[in-house]
């Protein structure tokens, strides 16, 4: 079974901005506890990045956080491990 990990890819399966549902994103880092206006305070946030992610904050291209519950990891364990290794080396 695939899992979320730094450098891996994930599919957004739920979002408050419907334009983001179905988009593929890269997992930048695990943030953990964070308070969001959209999702409230949670312990499972990830910082994500993607070319066409829509944000509530106009011009926000850096820090976009999303709960793990609403991200589906893409790729098998071997692919995810390779991506993670590449992210660490770069």
PDB file of C-alpha atoms in Angstrom:
ATOM      1  CA  UNK A   1       0.000   0.000   0.000  1.00  0.00           C
ATOM      2  CA  UNK A   2       1.240   3.481  -0.822  1.00  0.00           C
ATOM      3  CA  UNK A   3       1.785   6.125   1.818  1.00  0.00           C
ATOM      4  CA  UNK A   4       2.370   9.843   2.012  1.00  0.00           C
ATOM      5  CA  UNK A   5       6.030  10.811   2.255  1.00  0.00           C
ATOM      6  CA  UNK A   6       8.252  13.791   1.523  1.00  0.00           C
ATOM      7  CA  UNK A   7       9.027  14.039  -2.177  1.00  0.00           C
ATOM      8  CA  UNK A   8       6.126  11.803  -3.119  1.00  0.00           C
ATOM      9  CA  UNK A   9       3.125  12.637  -5.235  1.00  0.00           C
ATOM     10  CA  UNK A  10      -0.476  12.756  -4.098  1.00  0.00           C
ATOM     11  CA  UNK A  11      -3.896  13.401  -5.565  1.00  0.00           C
ATOM     12  CA  UNK A  12      -6.177  15.939  -3.873  1.00  0.00           C
ATOM     13  CA  UNK A  13      -9.436  14.089  -3.215  1.00  0.00           C
ATOM     14  CA  UNK A  14     -11.191  16.787  -1.164  1.00  0.00           C
ATOM     15  CA  UNK A  15     -10.708  20.544  -1.018  1.00  0.00           C
ATOM     16  CA  UNK A  16     -12.701  23.625  -0.124  1.00  0.00           C
ATOM     17  CA  UNK A  17     -11.784  25.088  -3.503  1.00  0.00           C
ATOM     18  CA  UNK A  18     -13.319  22.615  -5.934  1.00  0.00           C
ATOM     19  CA  UNK A  19     -10.835  23.654  -8.627  1.00  0.00           C
ATOM     20  CA  UNK A  20      -8.127  21.751  -6.706  1.00  0.00           C
ATOM     21  CA  UNK A  21      -9.924  18.401  -6.496  1.00  0.00           C
ATOM     22  CA  UNK A  22      -8.246  15.886  -8.792  1.00  0.00           C
ATOM     23  CA  UNK A  23      -4.961  17.783  -9.046  1.00  0.00           C
ATOM     24  CA  UNK A  24      -1.617  16.083  -8.533  1.00  0.00           C
ATOM     25  CA  UNK A  25       0.719  17.696  -6.010  1.00  0.00           C
ATOM     26  CA  UNK A  26       4.191  17.111  -4.628  1.00  0.00           C
ATOM     27  CA  UNK A  27       4.522  16.581  -0.873  1.00  0.00           C
ATOM     28  CA  UNK A  28       7.118  19.110   0.318  1.00  0.00           C
ATOM     29  CA  UNK A  29       7.109  18.465   4.074  1.00  0.00           C
ATOM     30  CA  UNK A  30       5.004  17.138   6.906  1.00  0.00           C
ATOM     31  CA  UNK A  31       3.824  20.114   8.961  1.00  0.00           C
ATOM     32  CA  UNK A  32       1.832  18.305  11.627  1.00  0.00           C
ATOM     33  CA  UNK A  33      -0.258  20.599  13.830  1.00  0.00           C
ATOM     34  CA  UNK A  34      -1.630  23.627  12.023  1.00  0.00           C
ATOM     35  CA  UNK A  35      -4.728  25.808  12.219  1.00  0.00           C
ATOM     36  CA  UNK A  36      -6.511  26.493   8.950  1.00  0.00           C
ATOM     37  CA  UNK A  37      -9.580  28.655   8.358  1.00  0.00           C
ATOM     38  CA  UNK A  38     -10.823  25.967   5.978  1.00  0.00           C
ATOM     39  CA  UNK A  39     -10.116  22.760   7.914  1.00  0.00           C
ATOM     40  CA  UNK A  40      -9.720  23.968  11.522  1.00  0.00           C
ATOM     41  CA  UNK A  41      -6.912  22.803  13.809  1.00  0.00           C
ATOM     42  CA  UNK A  42      -5.554  19.397  12.908  1.00  0.00           C
ATOM     43  CA  UNK A  43      -2.429  17.315  13.491  1.00  0.00           C
ATOM     44  CA  UNK A  44      -1.958  15.952   9.974  1.00  0.00           C
ATOM     45  CA  UNK A  45      -1.121  18.827   7.615  1.00  0.00           C
ATOM     46  CA  UNK A  46       1.300  18.519   4.710  1.00  0.00           C
ATOM     47  CA  UNK A  47       2.915  21.352   2.781  1.00  0.00           C
ATOM     48  CA  UNK A  48       2.155  20.722  -0.873  1.00  0.00           C
ATOM     49  CA  UNK A  49       3.111  22.315  -4.161  1.00  0.00           C
ATOM     50  CA  UNK A  50       1.708  22.114  -7.640  1.00  0.00           C
ATOM     51  CA  UNK A  51       1.798  24.185 -10.788  1.00  0.00           C
ATOM     52  CA  UNK A  52      -1.892  24.984 -10.899  1.00  0.00           C
ATOM     53  CA  UNK A  53      -3.053  24.910  -7.273  1.00  0.00           C
ATOM     54  CA  UNK A  54      -5.626  27.586  -6.483  1.00  0.00           C
ATOM     55  CA  UNK A  55      -5.216  29.309  -3.105  1.00  0.00           C
ATOM     56  CA  UNK A  56      -7.528  31.486  -1.029  1.00  0.00           C
ATOM     57  CA  UNK A  57      -4.658  33.964  -0.771  1.00  0.00           C
ATOM     58  CA  UNK A  58      -4.060  35.753  -4.056  1.00  0.00           C
ATOM     59  CA  UNK A  59      -0.514  35.251  -5.274  1.00  0.00           C
ATOM     60  CA  UNK A  60       0.244  32.490  -2.739  1.00  0.00           C
ATOM     61  CA  UNK A  61       2.615  30.125  -4.509  1.00  0.00           C
ATOM     62  CA  UNK A  62       4.724  28.928  -1.577  1.00  0.00           C
ATOM     63  CA  UNK A  63       3.105  27.593   1.563  1.00  0.00           C
ATOM     64  CA  UNK A  64      -0.019  25.655   0.826  1.00  0.00           C
ATOM     65  CA  UNK A  65      -1.066  23.219   3.538  1.00  0.00           C
ATOM     66  CA  UNK A  66      -3.525  20.365   3.148  1.00  0.00           C
ATOM     67  CA  UNK A  67      -4.742  17.651   5.570  1.00  0.00           C
ATOM     68  CA  UNK A  68      -3.410  14.134   4.968  1.00  0.00           C
ATOM     69  CA  UNK A  69      -6.948  12.745   5.111  1.00  0.00           C
ATOM     70  CA  UNK A  70      -7.739  14.501   1.835  1.00  0.00           C
ATOM     71  CA  UNK A  71      -4.602  13.420  -0.043  1.00  0.00           C
ATOM     72  CA  UNK A  72      -4.296  10.081  -1.836  1.00  0.00           C
ATOM     73  CA  UNK A  73      -0.700   8.902  -2.351  1.00  0.00           C
ATOM     74  CA  UNK A  74       0.234   8.040  -5.926  1.00  0.00           C
ATOM     75  CA  UNK A  75       2.602   5.282  -6.974  1.00  0.00           C
ATOM     76  CA  UNK A  76       3.679   2.097  -5.290  1.00  0.00           C
ATOM     77  CA  UNK A  77       6.086   1.864  -2.361  1.00  0.00           C
ATOM     78  CA  UNK A  78       9.093   1.418  -4.650  1.00  0.00           C
ATOM     79  CA  UNK A  79       8.234   4.571  -6.639  1.00  0.00           C
ATOM     80  CA  UNK A  80       7.553   6.556  -3.476  1.00  0.00           C
ATOM     81  CA  UNK A  81      10.884   5.409  -1.933  1.00  0.00           C
ATOM     82  CA  UNK A  82      12.745   6.465  -5.091  1.00  0.00           C
ATOM     83  CA  UNK A  83      11.106   9.910  -5.067  1.00  0.00           C
ATOM     84  CA  UNK A  84      11.920  10.320  -1.392  1.00  0.00           C
ATOM     85  CA  UNK A  85      15.565   9.384  -1.951  1.00  0.00           C
ATOM     86  CA  UNK A  86      15.831  11.889  -4.837  1.00  0.00           C
ATOM     87  CA  UNK A  87      14.319  14.645  -2.669  1.00  0.00           C
ATOM     88  CA  UNK A  88      16.856  14.001   0.087  1.00  0.00           C
ATOM     89  CA  UNK A  89      19.774  14.018  -2.345  1.00  0.00           C
ATOM     90  CA  UNK A  90      18.771  17.278  -4.022  1.00  0.00           C
TER      91      UNK A  90
END
